[in-house]
């Protein structure tokens, strides 16, 4: 009798462990997008802007993502970066963190799944306010802008470092992966700008029109950062922004 009770208790115990393991797998699976959901997200398209909200569209038979509230102003749509690995694309916009202010424009990359956008310095020439010395010069492109690569955001940039007489060149490449934005800073053996310009002529790549302006009070960061990093808020107003 005792042996039968022990066998029954052991059977119930292992059944309980099996239930816990199955429940854990079920919760984990439900928290990750299915293959069908990933395909649907990768086919998402930009529809329109409504008071700082991004409205998405989808092909017939697929449900578009919910509108995304950005909290930004003066948004302008640029284009989309899609990943060869599937998953959610990145939609590129320019905008400002405040309304009717002198804050400089920024390039933002949003995913329809939400989260903090990835921010990039707007391309063009940035001058020191007093001496008008050139501090940063950059050109930004998005699309299929590099040989043997998929969709990327690539920035060819030069920046003033310490007391060096010449600007230091580098290239920043941001590529949409399945789960995150992969950002790389290249300082040696740089990609060829001429190749990218040829791809622009073929309309496989698009340049973001740069603008010249004076340096803001806050420092600029041209180096890659992780996806989902917060947009830093700064209470200091810029001194002047050149037209």
mmCIF file of C-alpha atoms in Angstrom:
data_model
loop_
_atom_site.group_PDB
_atom_site.id
_atom_site.type_symbol
_atom_site.label_atom_id
_atom_site.label_comp_id
_atom_site.label_asym_id
_atom_site.label_seq_id
_atom_site.Cartn_x
_atom_site.Cartn_y
_atom_site.Cartn_z
ATOM 1 C CA UNK A 1 0.000 0.000 0.000
ATOM 2 C CA UNK A 2 2.770 2.436 0.920
ATOM 3 C CA UNK A 3 4.579 1.568 -2.314
ATOM 4 C CA UNK A 4 1.464 2.358 -4.352
ATOM 5 C CA UNK A 5 1.032 5.701 -2.597
ATOM 6 C CA UNK A 6 4.672 6.590 -3.227
ATOM 7 C CA UNK A 7 4.347 5.689 -6.922
ATOM 8 C CA UNK A 8 1.228 7.846 -7.170
ATOM 9 C CA UNK A 9 2.974 10.771 -5.464
ATOM 10 C CA UNK A 10 5.994 10.474 -7.786
ATOM 11 C CA UNK A 11 3.685 10.348 -10.816
ATOM 12 C CA UNK A 12 1.852 13.494 -9.709
ATOM 13 C CA UNK A 13 5.153 15.289 -8.978
ATOM 14 C CA UNK A 14 6.623 14.606 -12.424
ATOM 15 C CA UNK A 15 3.314 15.512 -14.057
ATOM 16 C CA UNK A 16 3.451 18.865 -12.245
ATOM 17 C CA UNK A 17 7.031 19.475 -13.470
ATOM 18 C CA UNK A 18 5.986 18.628 -17.028
ATOM 19 C CA UNK A 19 3.095 21.129 -16.757
ATOM 20 C CA UNK A 20 5.443 23.864 -15.528
ATOM 21 C CA UNK A 21 7.894 23.232 -18.367
ATOM 22 C CA UNK A 22 5.111 23.324 -20.966
ATOM 23 C CA UNK A 23 3.653 26.509 -19.462
ATOM 24 C CA UNK A 24 7.062 28.206 -19.511
ATOM 25 C CA UNK A 25 7.590 27.308 -23.175
ATOM 26 C CA UNK A 26 4.126 28.558 -24.039
ATOM 27 C CA UNK A 27 4.687 31.946 -22.358
ATOM 28 C CA UNK A 28 8.083 32.328 -24.018
ATOM 29 C CA UNK A 29 6.680 31.523 -27.435
ATOM 30 C CA UNK A 30 3.817 33.969 -27.044
ATOM 31 C CA UNK A 31 6.207 36.780 -26.089
ATOM 32 C CA UNK A 32 8.135 36.467 -29.378
ATOM 33 C CA UNK A 33 6.629 37.329 -32.779
ATOM 34 C CA UNK A 34 5.712 34.303 -34.837
ATOM 35 C CA UNK A 35 7.124 33.781 -38.329
ATOM 36 C CA UNK A 36 3.869 35.072 -39.789
ATOM 37 C CA UNK A 37 3.969 38.192 -37.594
ATOM 38 C CA UNK A 38 7.572 38.877 -38.613
ATOM 39 C CA UNK A 39 6.652 38.635 -42.296
ATOM 40 C CA UNK A 40 3.720 40.976 -41.699
ATOM 41 C CA UNK A 41 5.929 43.514 -39.917
ATOM 42 C CA UNK A 42 8.566 43.414 -42.642
ATOM 43 C CA UNK A 43 5.880 44.328 -45.203
ATOM 44 C CA UNK A 44 4.658 47.277 -43.169
ATOM 45 C CA UNK A 45 4.685 50.585 -45.023
ATOM 46 C CA UNK A 46 4.474 54.232 -44.010
ATOM 47 C CA UNK A 47 1.012 55.680 -44.619
ATOM 48 C CA UNK A 48 0.910 59.241 -43.225
ATOM 49 C CA UNK A 49 1.592 61.546 -40.274
ATOM 50 C CA UNK A 50 -1.118 62.814 -37.938
ATOM 51 C CA UNK A 51 -0.109 65.325 -35.240
ATOM 52 C CA UNK A 52 3.200 63.669 -34.442
ATOM 53 C CA UNK A 53 1.829 60.125 -34.825
ATOM 54 C CA UNK A 54 3.069 57.737 -37.501
ATOM 55 C CA UNK A 55 0.279 55.870 -39.278
ATOM 56 C CA UNK A 56 1.304 52.568 -40.853
ATOM 57 C CA UNK A 57 -0.222 50.574 -43.658
ATOM 58 C CA UNK A 58 -0.054 46.936 -44.719
ATOM 59 C CA UNK A 59 -0.810 44.848 -47.834
ATOM 60 C CA UNK A 60 -4.352 43.481 -48.241
ATOM 61 C CA UNK A 61 -5.093 40.700 -45.789
ATOM 62 C CA UNK A 62 -2.559 41.896 -43.208
ATOM 63 C CA UNK A 63 -3.267 44.065 -40.175
ATOM 64 C CA UNK A 64 -1.065 47.181 -39.912
ATOM 65 C CA UNK A 65 0.648 48.036 -36.600
ATOM 66 C CA UNK A 66 -0.993 50.507 -34.247
ATOM 67 C CA UNK A 67 -0.232 54.232 -34.803
ATOM 68 C CA UNK A 68 3.049 55.228 -33.152
ATOM 69 C CA UNK A 69 3.113 58.395 -31.034
ATOM 70 C CA UNK A 70 6.556 59.987 -31.386
ATOM 71 C CA UNK A 71 6.456 63.061 -29.127
ATOM 72 C CA UNK A 72 8.410 64.911 -31.856
ATOM 73 C CA UNK A 73 7.599 67.923 -34.015
ATOM 74 C CA UNK A 74 8.021 69.011 -37.638
ATOM 75 C CA UNK A 75 8.432 65.416 -38.775
ATOM 76 C CA UNK A 76 9.354 64.656 -42.381
ATOM 77 C CA UNK A 77 9.381 61.137 -43.796
ATOM 78 C CA UNK A 78 12.576 60.025 -45.556
ATOM 79 C CA UNK A 79 12.280 56.321 -46.310
ATOM 80 C CA UNK A 80 12.548 52.796 -44.922
ATOM 81 C CA UNK A 81 15.338 50.332 -44.148
ATOM 82 C CA UNK A 82 14.292 46.682 -44.405
ATOM 83 C CA UNK A 83 16.264 43.746 -43.063
ATOM 84 C CA UNK A 84 17.262 40.793 -45.230
ATOM 85 C CA UNK A 85 16.810 38.693 -42.087
ATOM 86 C CA UNK A 86 13.123 39.588 -41.752
ATOM 87 C CA UNK A 87 11.565 41.242 -38.728
ATOM 88 C CA UNK A 88 10.429 44.811 -38.325
ATOM 89 C CA UNK A 89 11.847 47.509 -40.656
ATOM 90 C CA UNK A 90 13.136 50.930 -39.587
ATOM 91 C CA UNK A 91 11.388 54.049 -40.850
ATOM 92 C CA UNK A 92 13.551 57.163 -41.192
ATOM 93 C CA UNK A 93 12.291 60.664 -40.359
ATOM 94 C CA UNK A 94 13.740 64.059 -39.620
ATOM 95 C CA UNK A 95 12.262 66.092 -36.806
ATOM 96 C CA UNK A 96 12.720 68.194 -33.687
ATOM 97 C CA UNK A 97 12.160 67.417 -29.991
ATOM 98 C CA UNK A 98 10.378 70.758 -29.445
ATOM 99 C CA UNK A 99 7.950 73.031 -31.290
ATOM 100 C CA UNK A 100 8.819 76.526 -32.549
ATOM 101 C CA UNK A 101 12.353 76.367 -31.120
ATOM 102 C CA UNK A 102 15.895 76.757 -32.424
ATOM 103 C CA UNK A 103 16.774 73.145 -31.617
ATOM 104 C CA UNK A 104 18.512 71.489 -34.558
ATOM 105 C CA UNK A 105 16.843 68.832 -36.681
ATOM 106 C CA UNK A 106 17.780 65.194 -36.110
ATOM 107 C CA UNK A 107 17.450 62.007 -38.134
ATOM 108 C CA UNK A 108 15.333 59.417 -36.286
ATOM 109 C CA UNK A 109 14.840 55.705 -37.005
ATOM 110 C CA UNK A 110 11.551 54.216 -35.721
ATOM 111 C CA UNK A 111 10.300 50.652 -35.629
ATOM 112 C CA UNK A 112 6.525 50.069 -35.846
ATOM 113 C CA UNK A 113 6.799 47.804 -32.796
ATOM 114 C CA UNK A 114 7.511 50.905 -30.668
ATOM 115 C CA UNK A 115 10.353 51.676 -28.275
ATOM 116 C CA UNK A 116 12.752 54.600 -28.224
ATOM 117 C CA UNK A 117 13.919 55.741 -31.665
ATOM 118 C CA UNK A 118 17.568 55.702 -32.689
ATOM 119 C CA UNK A 119 18.847 59.259 -33.294
ATOM 120 C CA UNK A 120 21.570 60.443 -35.670
ATOM 121 C CA UNK A 121 23.196 63.847 -36.182
ATOM 122 C CA UNK A 122 21.678 65.649 -39.154
ATOM 123 C CA UNK A 123 24.145 65.801 -42.078
ATOM 124 C CA UNK A 124 25.873 68.936 -43.328
ATOM 125 C CA UNK A 125 28.541 71.344 -42.073
ATOM 126 C CA UNK A 126 28.628 72.405 -38.409
ATOM 127 C CA UNK A 127 30.656 75.519 -37.578
ATOM 128 C CA UNK A 128 32.076 76.896 -34.346
ATOM 129 C CA UNK A 129 29.853 79.888 -33.390
ATOM 130 C CA UNK A 130 32.578 82.493 -32.859
ATOM 131 C CA UNK A 131 35.404 81.608 -35.222
ATOM 132 C CA UNK A 132 33.192 79.923 -37.831
ATOM 133 C CA UNK A 133 35.789 77.140 -37.975
ATOM 134 C CA UNK A 134 34.562 73.879 -39.475
ATOM 135 C CA UNK A 135 33.931 71.307 -36.730
ATOM 136 C CA UNK A 136 31.965 68.579 -38.498
ATOM 137 C CA UNK A 137 31.220 67.827 -42.128
ATOM 138 C CA UNK A 138 29.049 64.874 -43.122
ATOM 139 C CA UNK A 139 26.967 63.362 -45.919
ATOM 140 C CA UNK A 140 24.257 60.793 -45.134
ATOM 141 C CA UNK A 141 22.675 58.210 -47.442
ATOM 142 C CA UNK A 142 20.096 55.463 -47.009
ATOM 143 C CA UNK A 143 19.044 52.449 -49.064
ATOM 144 C CA UNK A 144 21.316 50.071 -50.946
ATOM 145 C CA UNK A 145 24.274 52.428 -50.697
ATOM 146 C CA UNK A 146 27.230 50.054 -50.322
ATOM 147 C CA UNK A 147 28.448 47.243 -52.537
ATOM 148 C CA UNK A 148 27.335 43.756 -51.486
ATOM 149 C CA UNK A 149 25.150 45.085 -48.668
ATOM 150 C CA UNK A 150 21.422 45.363 -48.072
ATOM 151 C CA UNK A 151 19.600 48.454 -46.802
ATOM 152 C CA UNK A 152 21.825 50.713 -44.695
ATOM 153 C CA UNK A 153 22.078 54.230 -43.359
ATOM 154 C CA UNK A 154 25.656 55.294 -44.109
ATOM 155 C CA UNK A 155 27.266 58.570 -43.020
ATOM 156 C CA UNK A 156 30.574 59.761 -44.473
ATOM 157 C CA UNK A 157 31.859 62.215 -41.877
ATOM 158 C CA UNK A 158 34.838 64.303 -40.821
ATOM 159 C CA UNK A 159 35.197 65.818 -37.366
ATOM 160 C CA UNK A 160 37.569 68.093 -35.487
ATOM 161 C CA UNK A 161 39.434 66.128 -32.823
ATOM 162 C CA UNK A 162 41.497 67.907 -30.147
ATOM 163 C CA UNK A 163 44.097 70.214 -31.724
ATOM 164 C CA UNK A 164 44.717 68.225 -34.861
ATOM 165 C CA UNK A 165 45.024 70.519 -37.899
ATOM 166 C CA UNK A 166 42.952 68.249 -40.144
ATOM 167 C CA UNK A 167 39.501 66.775 -39.674
ATOM 168 C CA UNK A 168 39.417 63.078 -38.813
ATOM 169 C CA UNK A 169 37.460 61.032 -41.406
ATOM 170 C CA UNK A 170 35.241 58.079 -40.513
ATOM 171 C CA UNK A 171 32.195 56.238 -41.829
ATOM 172 C CA UNK A 172 29.215 55.190 -39.742
ATOM 173 C CA UNK A 173 27.075 52.307 -41.020
ATOM 174 C CA UNK A 174 23.701 51.451 -39.468
ATOM 175 C CA UNK A 175 21.999 48.292 -40.724
ATOM 176 C CA UNK A 176 18.583 46.892 -39.799
ATOM 177 C CA UNK A 177 18.885 43.421 -38.301
ATOM 178 C CA UNK A 178 16.150 40.997 -37.355
ATOM 179 C CA UNK A 179 16.015 42.124 -33.725
ATOM 180 C CA UNK A 180 18.056 45.330 -33.478
ATOM 181 C CA UNK A 181 19.935 48.085 -35.301
ATOM 182 C CA UNK A 182 23.577 47.172 -35.935
ATOM 183 C CA UNK A 183 25.821 50.254 -35.928
ATOM 184 C CA UNK A 184 29.495 50.254 -36.902
ATOM 185 C CA UNK A 185 32.070 53.058 -36.947
ATOM 186 C CA UNK A 186 34.882 52.579 -39.494
ATOM 187 C CA UNK A 187 38.025 54.682 -39.101
ATOM 188 C CA UNK A 188 40.402 52.754 -41.381
ATOM 189 C CA UNK A 189 39.940 51.303 -44.874
ATOM 190 C CA UNK A 190 36.893 53.486 -45.411
ATOM 191 C CA UNK A 191 34.171 52.650 -47.945
ATOM 192 C CA UNK A 192 34.408 54.597 -51.200
ATOM 193 C CA UNK A 193 32.081 57.608 -51.407
ATOM 194 C CA UNK A 194 32.245 57.450 -55.220
ATOM 195 C CA UNK A 195 30.629 53.984 -55.145
ATOM 196 C CA UNK A 196 27.756 55.303 -53.055
ATOM 197 C CA UNK A 197 27.257 58.262 -55.411
ATOM 198 C CA UNK A 198 27.055 55.844 -58.337
ATOM 199 C CA UNK A 199 24.311 53.936 -56.499
ATOM 200 C CA UNK A 200 22.495 57.250 -55.976
ATOM 201 C CA UNK A 201 22.537 57.786 -59.747
ATOM 202 C CA UNK A 202 21.016 54.329 -60.166
ATOM 203 C CA UNK A 203 18.297 55.333 -57.660
ATOM 204 C CA UNK A 204 19.138 52.416 -55.383
ATOM 205 C CA UNK A 205 20.417 54.857 -52.756
ATOM 206 C CA UNK A 206 19.153 58.254 -51.585
ATOM 207 C CA UNK A 207 21.030 61.165 -50.033
ATOM 208 C CA UNK A 208 19.627 63.143 -47.112
ATOM 209 C CA UNK A 209 20.025 66.786 -48.052
ATOM 210 C CA UNK A 210 22.491 68.396 -45.645
ATOM 211 C CA UNK A 211 22.334 71.849 -44.142
ATOM 212 C CA UNK A 212 24.958 74.194 -42.705
ATOM 213 C CA UNK A 213 24.539 75.530 -39.174
ATOM 214 C CA UNK A 214 26.388 76.670 -36.073
ATOM 215 C CA UNK A 215 27.346 74.386 -33.191
ATOM 216 C CA UNK A 216 24.762 73.951 -30.452
ATOM 217 C CA UNK A 217 25.589 74.325 -26.759
ATOM 218 C CA UNK A 218 25.414 70.558 -26.253
ATOM 219 C CA UNK A 219 28.146 68.248 -27.607
ATOM 220 C CA UNK A 220 27.433 66.152 -30.690
ATOM 221 C CA UNK A 221 28.012 62.401 -30.702
ATOM 222 C CA UNK A 222 28.933 60.945 -34.098
ATOM 223 C CA UNK A 223 29.757 57.523 -32.693
ATOM 224 C CA UNK A 224 27.399 54.537 -32.800
ATOM 225 C CA UNK A 225 25.133 53.792 -29.855
ATOM 226 C CA UNK A 226 22.827 50.897 -29.030
ATOM 227 C CA UNK A 227 19.309 50.610 -30.369
ATOM 228 C CA UNK A 228 16.656 51.969 -28.040
ATOM 229 C CA UNK A 229 18.866 54.617 -26.477
ATOM 230 C CA UNK A 230 16.925 57.557 -25.153
ATOM 231 C CA UNK A 231 16.767 60.926 -26.842
ATOM 232 C CA UNK A 232 18.692 63.207 -24.546
ATOM 233 C CA UNK A 233 16.845 66.313 -23.522
ATOM 234 C CA UNK A 234 18.753 69.528 -23.033
ATOM 235 C CA UNK A 235 17.300 72.647 -21.441
ATOM 236 C CA UNK A 236 19.972 74.863 -22.997
ATOM 237 C CA UNK A 237 18.869 76.673 -26.089
ATOM 238 C CA UNK A 238 21.261 76.765 -29.052
ATOM 239 C CA UNK A 239 23.111 80.009 -29.574
ATOM 240 C CA UNK A 240 22.215 80.460 -33.240
ATOM 241 C CA UNK A 241 21.328 78.206 -36.125
ATOM 242 C CA UNK A 242 22.466 79.336 -39.537
ATOM 243 C CA UNK A 243 19.804 79.365 -42.241
#
